[in-house]
mmCIF file of C-alpha atoms and ligand atoms in Angstrom:
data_model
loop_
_atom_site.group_PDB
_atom_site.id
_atom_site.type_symbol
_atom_site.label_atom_id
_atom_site.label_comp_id
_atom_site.label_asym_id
_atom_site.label_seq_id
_atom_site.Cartn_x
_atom_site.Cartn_y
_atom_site.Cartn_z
ATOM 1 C CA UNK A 1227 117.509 -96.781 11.621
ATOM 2 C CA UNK A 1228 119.589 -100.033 11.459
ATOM 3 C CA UNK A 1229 122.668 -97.947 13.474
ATOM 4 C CA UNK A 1230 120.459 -96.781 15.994
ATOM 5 C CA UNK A 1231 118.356 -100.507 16.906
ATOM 6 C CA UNK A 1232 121.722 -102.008 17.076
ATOM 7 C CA UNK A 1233 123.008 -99.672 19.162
ATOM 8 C CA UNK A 1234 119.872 -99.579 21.718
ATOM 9 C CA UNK A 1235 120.452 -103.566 21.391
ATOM 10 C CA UNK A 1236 124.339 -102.899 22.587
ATOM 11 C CA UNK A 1237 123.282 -100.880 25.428
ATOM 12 C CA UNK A 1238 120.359 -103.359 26.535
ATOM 13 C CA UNK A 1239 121.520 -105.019 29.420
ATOM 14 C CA UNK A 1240 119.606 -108.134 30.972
ATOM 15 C CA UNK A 1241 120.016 -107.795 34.911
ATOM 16 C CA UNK A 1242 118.837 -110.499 37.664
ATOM 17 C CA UNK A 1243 118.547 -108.640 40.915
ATOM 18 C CA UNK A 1244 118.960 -110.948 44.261
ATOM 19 C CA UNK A 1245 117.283 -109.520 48.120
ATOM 20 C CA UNK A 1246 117.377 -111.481 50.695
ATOM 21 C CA UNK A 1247 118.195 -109.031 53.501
ATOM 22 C CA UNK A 1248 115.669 -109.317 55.847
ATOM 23 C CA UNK A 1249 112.218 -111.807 55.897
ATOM 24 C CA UNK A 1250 111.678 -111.191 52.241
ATOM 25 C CA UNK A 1251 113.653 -113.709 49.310
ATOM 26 C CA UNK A 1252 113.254 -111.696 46.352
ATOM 27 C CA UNK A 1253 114.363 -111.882 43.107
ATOM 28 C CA UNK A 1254 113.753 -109.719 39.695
ATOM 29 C CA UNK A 1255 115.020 -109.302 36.182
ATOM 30 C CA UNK A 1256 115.381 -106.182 34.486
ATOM 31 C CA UNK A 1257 116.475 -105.127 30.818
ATOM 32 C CA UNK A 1258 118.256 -101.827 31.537
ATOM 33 C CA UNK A 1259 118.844 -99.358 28.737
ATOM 34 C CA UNK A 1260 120.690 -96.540 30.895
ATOM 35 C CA UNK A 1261 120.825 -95.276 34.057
ATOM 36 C CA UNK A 1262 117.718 -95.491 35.982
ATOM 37 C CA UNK A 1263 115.732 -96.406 32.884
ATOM 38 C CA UNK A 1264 114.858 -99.871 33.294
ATOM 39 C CA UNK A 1265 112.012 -102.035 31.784
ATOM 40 C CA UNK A 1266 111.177 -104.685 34.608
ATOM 41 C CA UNK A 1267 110.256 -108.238 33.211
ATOM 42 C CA UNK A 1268 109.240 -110.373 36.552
ATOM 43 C CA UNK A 1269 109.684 -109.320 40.437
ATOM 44 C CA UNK A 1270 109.264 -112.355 42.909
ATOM 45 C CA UNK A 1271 109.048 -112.394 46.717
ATOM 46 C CA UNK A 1272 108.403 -115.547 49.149
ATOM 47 C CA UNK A 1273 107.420 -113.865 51.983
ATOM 48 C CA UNK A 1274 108.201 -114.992 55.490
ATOM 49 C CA UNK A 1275 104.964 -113.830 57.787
ATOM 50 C CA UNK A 1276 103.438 -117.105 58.365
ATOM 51 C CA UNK A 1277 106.534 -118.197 59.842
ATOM 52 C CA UNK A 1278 107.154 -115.430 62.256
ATOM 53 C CA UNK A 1279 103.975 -114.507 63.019
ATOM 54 C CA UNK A 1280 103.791 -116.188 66.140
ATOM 55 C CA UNK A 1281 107.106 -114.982 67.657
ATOM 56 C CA UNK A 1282 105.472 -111.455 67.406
ATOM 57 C CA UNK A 1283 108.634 -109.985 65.191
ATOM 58 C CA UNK A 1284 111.269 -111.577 62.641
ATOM 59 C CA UNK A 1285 113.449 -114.889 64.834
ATOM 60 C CA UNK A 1286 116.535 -114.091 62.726
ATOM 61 C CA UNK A 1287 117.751 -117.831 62.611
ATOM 62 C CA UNK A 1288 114.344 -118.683 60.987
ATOM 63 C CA UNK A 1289 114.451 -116.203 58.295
ATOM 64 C CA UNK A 1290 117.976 -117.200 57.180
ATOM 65 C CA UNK A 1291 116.895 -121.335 57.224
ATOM 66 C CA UNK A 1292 114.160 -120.067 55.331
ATOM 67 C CA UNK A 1293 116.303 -118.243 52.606
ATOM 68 C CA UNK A 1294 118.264 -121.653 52.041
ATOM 69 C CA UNK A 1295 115.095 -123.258 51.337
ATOM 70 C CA UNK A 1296 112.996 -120.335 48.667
ATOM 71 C CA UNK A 1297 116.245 -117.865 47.079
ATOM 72 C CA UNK A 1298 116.716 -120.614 44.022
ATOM 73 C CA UNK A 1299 112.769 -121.518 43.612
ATOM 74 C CA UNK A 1300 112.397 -117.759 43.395
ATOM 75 C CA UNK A 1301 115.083 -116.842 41.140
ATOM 76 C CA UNK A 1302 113.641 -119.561 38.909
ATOM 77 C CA UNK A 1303 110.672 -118.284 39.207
ATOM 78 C CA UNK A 1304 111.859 -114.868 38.392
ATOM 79 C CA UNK A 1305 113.870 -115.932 35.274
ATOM 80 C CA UNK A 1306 110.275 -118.295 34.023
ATOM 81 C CA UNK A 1307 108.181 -115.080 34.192
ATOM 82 C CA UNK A 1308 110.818 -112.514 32.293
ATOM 83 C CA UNK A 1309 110.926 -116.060 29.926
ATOM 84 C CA UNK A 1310 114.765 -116.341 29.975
ATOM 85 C CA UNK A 1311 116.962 -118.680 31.331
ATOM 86 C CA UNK A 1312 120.267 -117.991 33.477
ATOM 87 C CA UNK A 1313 122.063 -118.035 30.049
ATOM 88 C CA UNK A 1314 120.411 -114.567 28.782
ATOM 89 C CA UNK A 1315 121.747 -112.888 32.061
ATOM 90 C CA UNK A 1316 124.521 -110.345 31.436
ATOM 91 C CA UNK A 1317 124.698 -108.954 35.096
ATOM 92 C CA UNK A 1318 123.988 -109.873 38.523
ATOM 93 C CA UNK A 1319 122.769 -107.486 41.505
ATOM 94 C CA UNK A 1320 122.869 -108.241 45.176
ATOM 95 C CA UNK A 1321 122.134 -106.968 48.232
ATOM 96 C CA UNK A 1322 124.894 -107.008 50.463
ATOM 97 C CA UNK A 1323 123.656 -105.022 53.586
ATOM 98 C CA UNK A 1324 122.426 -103.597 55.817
ATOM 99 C CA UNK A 1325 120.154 -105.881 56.816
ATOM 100 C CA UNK A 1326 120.594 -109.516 59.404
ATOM 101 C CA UNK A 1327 124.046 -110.769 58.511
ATOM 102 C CA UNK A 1328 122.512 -114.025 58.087
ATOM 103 C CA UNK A 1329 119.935 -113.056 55.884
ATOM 104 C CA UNK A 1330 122.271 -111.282 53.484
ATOM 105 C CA UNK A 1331 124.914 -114.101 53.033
ATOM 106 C CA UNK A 1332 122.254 -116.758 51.384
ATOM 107 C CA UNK A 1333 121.551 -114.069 48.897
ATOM 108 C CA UNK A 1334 124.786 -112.738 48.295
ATOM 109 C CA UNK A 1335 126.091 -116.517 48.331
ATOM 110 C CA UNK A 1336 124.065 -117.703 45.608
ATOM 111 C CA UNK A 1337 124.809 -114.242 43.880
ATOM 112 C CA UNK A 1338 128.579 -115.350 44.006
ATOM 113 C CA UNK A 1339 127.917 -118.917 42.840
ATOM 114 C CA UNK A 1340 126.048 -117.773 39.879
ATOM 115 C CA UNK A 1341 128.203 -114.869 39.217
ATOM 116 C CA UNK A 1342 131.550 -117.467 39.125
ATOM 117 C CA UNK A 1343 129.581 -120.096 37.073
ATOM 118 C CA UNK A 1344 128.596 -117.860 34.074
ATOM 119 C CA UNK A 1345 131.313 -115.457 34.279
ATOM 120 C CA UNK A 1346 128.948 -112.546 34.423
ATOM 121 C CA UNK A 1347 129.640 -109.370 36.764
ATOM 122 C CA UNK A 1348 128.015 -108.865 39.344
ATOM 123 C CA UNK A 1349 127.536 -105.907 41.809
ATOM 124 C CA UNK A 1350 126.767 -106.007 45.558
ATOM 125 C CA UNK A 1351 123.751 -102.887 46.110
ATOM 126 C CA UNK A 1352 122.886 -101.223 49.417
ATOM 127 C CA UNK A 1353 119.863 -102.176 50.330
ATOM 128 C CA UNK A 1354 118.755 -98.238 51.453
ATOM 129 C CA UNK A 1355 119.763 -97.311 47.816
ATOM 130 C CA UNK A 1356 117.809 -99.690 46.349
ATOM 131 C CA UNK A 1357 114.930 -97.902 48.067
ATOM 132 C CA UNK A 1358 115.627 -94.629 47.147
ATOM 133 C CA UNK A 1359 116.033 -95.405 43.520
ATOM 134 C CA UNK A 1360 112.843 -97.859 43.360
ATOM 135 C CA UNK A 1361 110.616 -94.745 42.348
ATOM 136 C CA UNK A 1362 112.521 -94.659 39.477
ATOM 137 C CA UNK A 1363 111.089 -98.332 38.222
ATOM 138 C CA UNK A 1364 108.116 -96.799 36.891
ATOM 139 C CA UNK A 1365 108.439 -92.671 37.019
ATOM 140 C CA UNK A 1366 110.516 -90.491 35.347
ATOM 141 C CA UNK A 1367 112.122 -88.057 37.838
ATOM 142 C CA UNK A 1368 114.723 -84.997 37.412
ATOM 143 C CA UNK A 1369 117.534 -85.154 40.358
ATOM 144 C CA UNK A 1370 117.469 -83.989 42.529
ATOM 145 C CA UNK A 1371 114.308 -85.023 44.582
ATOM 146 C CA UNK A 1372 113.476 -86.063 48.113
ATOM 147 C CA UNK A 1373 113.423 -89.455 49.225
ATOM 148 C CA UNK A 1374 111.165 -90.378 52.801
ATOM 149 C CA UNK A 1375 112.118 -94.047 53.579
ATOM 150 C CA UNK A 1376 109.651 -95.842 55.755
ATOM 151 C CA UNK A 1377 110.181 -98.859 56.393
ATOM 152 C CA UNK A 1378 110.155 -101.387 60.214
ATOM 153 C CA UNK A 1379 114.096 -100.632 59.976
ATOM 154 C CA UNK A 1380 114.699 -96.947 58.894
ATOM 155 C CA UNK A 1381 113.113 -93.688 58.637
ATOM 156 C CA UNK A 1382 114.872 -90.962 56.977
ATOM 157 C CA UNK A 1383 115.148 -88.067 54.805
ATOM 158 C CA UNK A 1384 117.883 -88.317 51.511
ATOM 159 C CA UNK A 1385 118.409 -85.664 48.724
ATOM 160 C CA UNK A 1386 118.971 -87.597 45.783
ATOM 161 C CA UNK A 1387 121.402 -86.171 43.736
ATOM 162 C CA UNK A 1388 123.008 -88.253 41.335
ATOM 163 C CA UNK A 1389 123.013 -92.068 41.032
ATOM 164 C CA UNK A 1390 125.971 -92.807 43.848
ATOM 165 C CA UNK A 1391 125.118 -89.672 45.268
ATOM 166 C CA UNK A 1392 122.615 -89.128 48.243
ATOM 167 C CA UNK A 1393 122.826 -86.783 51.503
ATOM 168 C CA UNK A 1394 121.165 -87.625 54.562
ATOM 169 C CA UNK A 1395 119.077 -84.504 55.490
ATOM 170 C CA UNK A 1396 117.235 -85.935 58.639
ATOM 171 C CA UNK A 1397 116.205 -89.136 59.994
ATOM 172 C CA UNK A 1398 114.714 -90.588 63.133
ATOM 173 C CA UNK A 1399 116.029 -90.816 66.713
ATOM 174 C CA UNK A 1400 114.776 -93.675 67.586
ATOM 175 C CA UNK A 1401 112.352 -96.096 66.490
ATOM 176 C CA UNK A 1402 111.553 -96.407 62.656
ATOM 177 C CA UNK A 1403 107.609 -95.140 61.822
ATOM 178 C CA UNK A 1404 107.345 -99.110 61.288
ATOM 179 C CA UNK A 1405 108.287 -100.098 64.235
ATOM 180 C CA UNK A 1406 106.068 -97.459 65.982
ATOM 181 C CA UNK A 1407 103.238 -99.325 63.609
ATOM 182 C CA UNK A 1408 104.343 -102.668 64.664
ATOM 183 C CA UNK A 1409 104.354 -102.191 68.212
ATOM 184 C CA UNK A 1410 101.339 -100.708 68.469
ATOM 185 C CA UNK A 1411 99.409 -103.112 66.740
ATOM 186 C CA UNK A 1412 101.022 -106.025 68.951
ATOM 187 C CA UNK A 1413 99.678 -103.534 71.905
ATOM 188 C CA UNK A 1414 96.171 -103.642 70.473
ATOM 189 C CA UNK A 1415 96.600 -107.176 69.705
ATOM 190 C CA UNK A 1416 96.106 -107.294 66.003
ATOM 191 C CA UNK A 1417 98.953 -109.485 65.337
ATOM 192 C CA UNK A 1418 102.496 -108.948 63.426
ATOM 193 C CA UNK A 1419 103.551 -107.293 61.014
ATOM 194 C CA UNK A 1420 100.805 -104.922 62.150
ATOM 195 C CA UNK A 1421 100.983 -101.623 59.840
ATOM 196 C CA UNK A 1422 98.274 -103.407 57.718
ATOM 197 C CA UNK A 1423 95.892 -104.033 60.003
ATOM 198 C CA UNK A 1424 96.213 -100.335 61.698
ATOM 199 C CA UNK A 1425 95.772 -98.811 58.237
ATOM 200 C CA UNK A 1426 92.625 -101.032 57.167
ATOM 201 C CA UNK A 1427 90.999 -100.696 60.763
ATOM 202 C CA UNK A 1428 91.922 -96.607 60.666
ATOM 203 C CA UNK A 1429 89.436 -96.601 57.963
ATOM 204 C CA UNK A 1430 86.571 -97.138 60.465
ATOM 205 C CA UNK A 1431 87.709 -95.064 62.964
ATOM 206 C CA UNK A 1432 88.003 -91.223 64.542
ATOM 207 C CA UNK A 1433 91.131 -89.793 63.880
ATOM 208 C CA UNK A 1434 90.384 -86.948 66.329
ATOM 209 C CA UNK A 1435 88.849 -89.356 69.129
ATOM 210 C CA UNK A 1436 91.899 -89.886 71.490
ATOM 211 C CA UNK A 1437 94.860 -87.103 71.851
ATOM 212 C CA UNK A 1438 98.179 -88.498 70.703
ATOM 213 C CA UNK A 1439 100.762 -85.718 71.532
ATOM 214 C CA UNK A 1440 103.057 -85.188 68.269
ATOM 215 C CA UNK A 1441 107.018 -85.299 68.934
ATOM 216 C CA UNK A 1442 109.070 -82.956 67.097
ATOM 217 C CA UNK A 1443 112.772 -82.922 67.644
ATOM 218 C CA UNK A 1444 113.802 -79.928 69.444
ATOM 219 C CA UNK A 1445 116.330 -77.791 67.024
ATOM 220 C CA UNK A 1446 116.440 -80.654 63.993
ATOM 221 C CA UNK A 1447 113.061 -79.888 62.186
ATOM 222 C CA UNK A 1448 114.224 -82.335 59.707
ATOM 223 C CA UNK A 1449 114.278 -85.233 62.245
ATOM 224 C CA UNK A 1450 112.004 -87.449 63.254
ATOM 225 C CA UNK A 1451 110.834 -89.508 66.671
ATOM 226 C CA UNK A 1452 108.451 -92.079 67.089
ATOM 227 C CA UNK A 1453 109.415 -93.599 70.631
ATOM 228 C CA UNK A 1454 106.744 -91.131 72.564
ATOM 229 C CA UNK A 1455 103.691 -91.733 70.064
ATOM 230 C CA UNK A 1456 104.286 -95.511 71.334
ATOM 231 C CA UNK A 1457 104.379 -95.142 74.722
ATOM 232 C CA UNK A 1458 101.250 -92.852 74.674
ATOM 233 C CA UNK A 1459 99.484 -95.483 73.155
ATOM 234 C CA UNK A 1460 100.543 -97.883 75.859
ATOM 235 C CA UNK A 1461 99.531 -95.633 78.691
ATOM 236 C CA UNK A 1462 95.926 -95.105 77.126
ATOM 237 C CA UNK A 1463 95.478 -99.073 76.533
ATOM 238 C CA UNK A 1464 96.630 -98.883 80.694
ATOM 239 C CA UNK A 1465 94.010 -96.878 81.826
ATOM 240 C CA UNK A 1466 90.356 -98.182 81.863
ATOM 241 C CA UNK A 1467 88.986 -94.831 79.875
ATOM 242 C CA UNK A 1468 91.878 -95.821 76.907
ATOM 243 C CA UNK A 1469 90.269 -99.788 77.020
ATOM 244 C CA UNK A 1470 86.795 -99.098 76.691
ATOM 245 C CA UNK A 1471 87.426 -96.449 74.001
ATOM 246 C CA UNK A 1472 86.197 -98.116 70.340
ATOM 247 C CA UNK A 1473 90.565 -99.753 69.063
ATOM 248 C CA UNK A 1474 89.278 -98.240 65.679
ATOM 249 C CA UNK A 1475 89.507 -94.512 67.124
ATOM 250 C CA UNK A 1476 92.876 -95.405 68.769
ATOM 251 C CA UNK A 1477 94.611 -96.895 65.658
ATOM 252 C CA UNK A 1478 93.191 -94.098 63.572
ATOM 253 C CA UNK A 1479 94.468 -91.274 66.471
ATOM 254 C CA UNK A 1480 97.578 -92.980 66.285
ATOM 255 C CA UNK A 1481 97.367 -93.429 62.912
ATOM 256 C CA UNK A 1482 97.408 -89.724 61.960
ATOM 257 C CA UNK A 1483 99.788 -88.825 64.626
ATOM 258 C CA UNK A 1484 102.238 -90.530 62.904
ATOM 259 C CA UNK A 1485 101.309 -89.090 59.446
ATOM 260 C CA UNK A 1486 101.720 -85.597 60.393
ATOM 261 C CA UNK A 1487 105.056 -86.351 61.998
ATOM 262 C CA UNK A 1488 106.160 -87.616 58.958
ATOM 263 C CA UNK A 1489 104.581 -85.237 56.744
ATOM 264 C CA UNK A 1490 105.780 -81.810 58.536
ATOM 265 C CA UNK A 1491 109.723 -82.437 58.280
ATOM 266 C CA UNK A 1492 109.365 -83.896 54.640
ATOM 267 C CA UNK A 1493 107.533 -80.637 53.755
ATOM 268 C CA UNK A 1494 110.496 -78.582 55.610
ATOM 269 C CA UNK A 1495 113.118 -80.738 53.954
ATOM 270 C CA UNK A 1496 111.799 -80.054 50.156
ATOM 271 C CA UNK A 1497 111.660 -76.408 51.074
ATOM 272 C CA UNK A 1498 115.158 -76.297 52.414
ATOM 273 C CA UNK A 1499 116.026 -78.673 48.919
ATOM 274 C CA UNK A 1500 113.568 -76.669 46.419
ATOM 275 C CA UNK A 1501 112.970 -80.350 45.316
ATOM 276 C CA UNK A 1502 109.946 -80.373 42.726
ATOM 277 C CA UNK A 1503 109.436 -84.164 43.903
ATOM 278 C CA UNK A 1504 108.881 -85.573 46.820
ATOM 279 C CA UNK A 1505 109.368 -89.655 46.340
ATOM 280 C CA UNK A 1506 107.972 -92.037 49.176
ATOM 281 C CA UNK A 1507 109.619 -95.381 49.602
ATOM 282 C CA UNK A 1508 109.889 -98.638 52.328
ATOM 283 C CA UNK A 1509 107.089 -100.504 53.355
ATOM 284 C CA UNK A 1510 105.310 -97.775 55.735
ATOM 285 C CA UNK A 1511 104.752 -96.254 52.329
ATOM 286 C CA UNK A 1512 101.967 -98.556 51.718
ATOM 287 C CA UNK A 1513 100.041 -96.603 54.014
ATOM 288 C CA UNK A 1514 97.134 -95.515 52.350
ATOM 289 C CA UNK A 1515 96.423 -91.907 54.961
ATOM 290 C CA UNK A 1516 100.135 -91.500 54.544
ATOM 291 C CA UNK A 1517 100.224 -91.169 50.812
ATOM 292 C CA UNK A 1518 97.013 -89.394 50.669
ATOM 293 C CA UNK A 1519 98.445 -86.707 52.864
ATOM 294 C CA UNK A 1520 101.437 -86.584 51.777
ATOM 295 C CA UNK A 1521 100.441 -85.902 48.424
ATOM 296 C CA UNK A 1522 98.190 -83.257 49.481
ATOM 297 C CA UNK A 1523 100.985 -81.142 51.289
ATOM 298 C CA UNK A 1524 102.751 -81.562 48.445
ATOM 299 C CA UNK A 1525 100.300 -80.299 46.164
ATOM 300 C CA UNK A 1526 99.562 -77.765 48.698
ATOM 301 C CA UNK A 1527 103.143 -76.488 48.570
ATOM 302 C CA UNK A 1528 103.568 -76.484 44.752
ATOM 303 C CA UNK A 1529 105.843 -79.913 44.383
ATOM 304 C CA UNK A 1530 104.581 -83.740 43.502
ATOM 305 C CA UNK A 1531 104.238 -87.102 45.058
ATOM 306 C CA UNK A 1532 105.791 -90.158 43.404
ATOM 307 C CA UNK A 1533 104.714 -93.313 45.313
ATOM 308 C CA UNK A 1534 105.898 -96.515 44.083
ATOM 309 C CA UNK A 1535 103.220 -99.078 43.478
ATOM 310 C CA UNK A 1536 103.014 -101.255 46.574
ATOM 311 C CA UNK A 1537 105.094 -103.997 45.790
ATOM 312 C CA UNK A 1538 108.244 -101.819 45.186
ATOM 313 C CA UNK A 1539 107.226 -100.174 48.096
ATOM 314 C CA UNK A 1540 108.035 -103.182 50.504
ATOM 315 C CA UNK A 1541 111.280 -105.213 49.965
ATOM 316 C CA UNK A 1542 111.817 -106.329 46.121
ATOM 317 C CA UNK A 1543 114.399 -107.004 44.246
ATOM 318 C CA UNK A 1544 113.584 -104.877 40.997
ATOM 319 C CA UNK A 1545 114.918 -102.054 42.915
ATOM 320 C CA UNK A 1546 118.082 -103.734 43.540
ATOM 321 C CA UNK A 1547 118.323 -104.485 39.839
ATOM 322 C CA UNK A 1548 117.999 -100.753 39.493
ATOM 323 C CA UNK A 1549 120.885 -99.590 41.677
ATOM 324 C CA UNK A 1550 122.903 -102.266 41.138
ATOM 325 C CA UNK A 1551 121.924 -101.581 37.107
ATOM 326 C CA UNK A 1552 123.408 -98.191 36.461
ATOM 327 C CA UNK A 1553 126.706 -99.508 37.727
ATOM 328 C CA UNK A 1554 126.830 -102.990 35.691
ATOM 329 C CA UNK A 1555 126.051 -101.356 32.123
ATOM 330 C CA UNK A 1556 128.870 -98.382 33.116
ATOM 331 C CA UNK A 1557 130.962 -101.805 33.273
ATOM 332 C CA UNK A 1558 131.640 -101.780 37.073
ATOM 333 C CA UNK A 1559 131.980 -104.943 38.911
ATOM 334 C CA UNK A 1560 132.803 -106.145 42.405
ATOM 335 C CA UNK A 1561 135.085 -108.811 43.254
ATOM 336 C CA UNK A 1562 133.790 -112.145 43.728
ATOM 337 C CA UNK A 1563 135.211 -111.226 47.641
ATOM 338 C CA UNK A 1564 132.900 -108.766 48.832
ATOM 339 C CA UNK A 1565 131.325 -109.607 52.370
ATOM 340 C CA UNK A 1566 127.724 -108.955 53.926
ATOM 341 C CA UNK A 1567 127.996 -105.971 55.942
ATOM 342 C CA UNK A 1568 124.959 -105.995 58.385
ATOM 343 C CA UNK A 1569 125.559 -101.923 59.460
ATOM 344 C CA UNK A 1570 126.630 -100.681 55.844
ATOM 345 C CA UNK A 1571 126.661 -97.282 55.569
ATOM 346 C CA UNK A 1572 125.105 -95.137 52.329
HETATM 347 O O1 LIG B 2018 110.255 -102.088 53.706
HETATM 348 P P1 LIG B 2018 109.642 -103.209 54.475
HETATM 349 O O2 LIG B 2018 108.923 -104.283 53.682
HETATM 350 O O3 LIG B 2018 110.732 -103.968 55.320
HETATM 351 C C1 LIG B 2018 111.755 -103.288 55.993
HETATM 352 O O4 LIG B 2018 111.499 -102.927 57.167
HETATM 353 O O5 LIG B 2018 112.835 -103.082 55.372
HETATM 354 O O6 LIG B 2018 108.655 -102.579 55.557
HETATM 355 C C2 LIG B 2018 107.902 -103.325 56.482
HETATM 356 C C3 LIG B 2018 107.169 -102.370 57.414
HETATM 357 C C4 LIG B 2018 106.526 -103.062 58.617
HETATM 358 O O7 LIG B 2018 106.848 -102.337 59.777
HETATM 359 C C5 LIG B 2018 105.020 -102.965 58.305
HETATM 360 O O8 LIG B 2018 104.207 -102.937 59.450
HETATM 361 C C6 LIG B 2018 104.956 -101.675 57.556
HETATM 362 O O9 LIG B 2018 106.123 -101.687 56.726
HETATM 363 N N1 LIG B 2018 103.739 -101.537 56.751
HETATM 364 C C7 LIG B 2018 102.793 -100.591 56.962
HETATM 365 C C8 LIG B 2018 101.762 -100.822 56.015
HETATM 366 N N2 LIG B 2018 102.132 -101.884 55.242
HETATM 367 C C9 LIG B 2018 103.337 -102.303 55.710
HETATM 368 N N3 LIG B 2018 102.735 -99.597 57.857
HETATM 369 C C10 LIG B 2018 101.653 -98.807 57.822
HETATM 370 N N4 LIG B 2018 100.637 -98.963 56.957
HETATM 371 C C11 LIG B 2018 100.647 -99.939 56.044
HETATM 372 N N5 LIG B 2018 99.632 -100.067 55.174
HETATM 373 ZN ZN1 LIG B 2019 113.575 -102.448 53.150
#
């Protein structure tokens, strides 16, 4: 029994995870014991809302100021709630796109700077993996299963098959389902960032009240569009019928028109993968009709739902820990002169 607790000690590896890609400065620390198994000790975020709230979207010089100003309070505050100090840290993992080039460079600055100071390795993560792999933070799951991102910046479809490995089996055409979210609720007036306030006002509204026509992508049943469900909504809100219809009927129509366009190509996409699990992931997973109907089709078609609690849902850094994780304790590291790559492919 001695061996085998020194041994688990030996493998244990203490991992600070750094996200600052977007309008969220996130840090996390994570003891990792292999790949994908991870216990996490503290997940911060200092979100950014208040400040671009009244711009109506993300004002990318803002949310890079910003960073300057919250990453180290957060990583302290990080390291103070797993009770360790920078000292304890054996491994380092950063975002280093996609995301807003300015964004990622106070994140993966810092990263470097801490990383060349203690002499630990550190890793620079994709951000997209990060959310694939965040199901994995509290869920055991056999690869390979089917990822749905959701998030304001991507919708898509991946097989994950390995850690390192994923296959893009569909994805959107145009806007991301969060962006459809987003721009509806600025068209209904309910401020930014909107999903929120579309799923909480859903909940007191008709979701058969006003026709929203669903798009399906001619020929690519694993694809997805969500540029027509947003200019329906704008045409209704035109007329005089769509403004003196009750906004709670509209956001739930809409509401569900985007649900079963999600739901219907994730369904085909598990069939065409005979995936037993269907894992939802990115902020859009939050969505409370979303996961409940997801999880019923699932159900309904013999396979599970793993939905991340909400806060590794939405940008965190414990799944960056994660992906950067099973790559630090397999002793991989990336040189100190790695770059932010705003369009980084998967
Ligand atoms: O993953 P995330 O935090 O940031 C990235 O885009 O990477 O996702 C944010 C998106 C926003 O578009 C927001 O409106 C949407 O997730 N969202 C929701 C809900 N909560 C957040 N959309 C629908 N229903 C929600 N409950
Ligand atoms: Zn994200």
């Amino acid at each position: 029994p001695t061996k085998r607790l020194l041994q688990q000690t030996e493998l244990a590896m203490l991992i600070l995870g750094i996200e600052s890609s977007c309008d969220d400065a996130a840090a996390a620390v994570l003891e990792t014991t292999a790949p994908g198994i991870a216990d996490i000790r503290s997940s911060t975020v200092a979100n950014q809302d208040d400040i671009h709230r009244a711009y109506g979207g993300i004002v990318p010089e803002l949310a890079s100021r910003s960073h300057v100003v919250t990453i180290g309070p957060v990583i302290e505050r990080a390291l103070d709630g797993a009770g360790c100090r920078l000292v304890d840290i054996e491994g380092i993992a950063v975002t280093r796109g996609p995301g807003l080039v300015g964004s990622l460079l106070v994140g993966l600055m810092f990263a470097k700077g801490l990383a060349q100071a203690s002499g630990v390795a550190m890793v620079g993560v994709n951000h997209i993996e990060g959310h694939l792999l965040a199901p994995l933070l509290e869920n055991r799951i056999t690869m390979p299963y089917l990822a749905l991102v959701v998030s304001g910046g991507h919708t898509a479809l991946f097989a994950v098959e390995d850690f390192g490995r994923y296959r893009r089996i569909g994805s959107t055409r145009d806007d991301a389902a969060g962006e459809a979210f987003d721009k509806v609720a600025k068209l209904m007036g309910l401020g930014y960032p909107g999903g929120r306030a579309i799923d909480e006002m859903s909940r007191r509204g008709n979701r058969k009240r006003v026709r929203i026509p669903r798009a399906h992508v001619r020929g690519a049943p694993m694809d997805f569009s969500f540029s027509g469900v947003k200019t329906a909504v704008a045409t209704i809100l035109a007329s005089e019928d769509g403004r003196a219809g009750r906004p709670e009927d509209l956001a739930a129509s809409f509401q569900e028109a985007v649900v079963d366009m999600l739901v219907k190509p994730t369904i085909a996409a598990a069939r065409e993968l005979g995936a037993d699990t269907i894992a939802l992931t990115g902020g859009v997973a939050a969505n409370s009709r979303l996961r409940d109907r997801l999880a019923e089709a699932a159900v309904a078609d013999g396979r599970r739902l793993v939905a991340p609690a909400l806060e590794y849902c939405t940008d965190n850094a414990a799944m960056i820990a994660l992906a950067g994780g099973y790559r630090l304790i397999r002793g991989e590291r990336d040189p100190l002169s790695i770059d932010a790559q705003a369009n980084l492919a998967l």
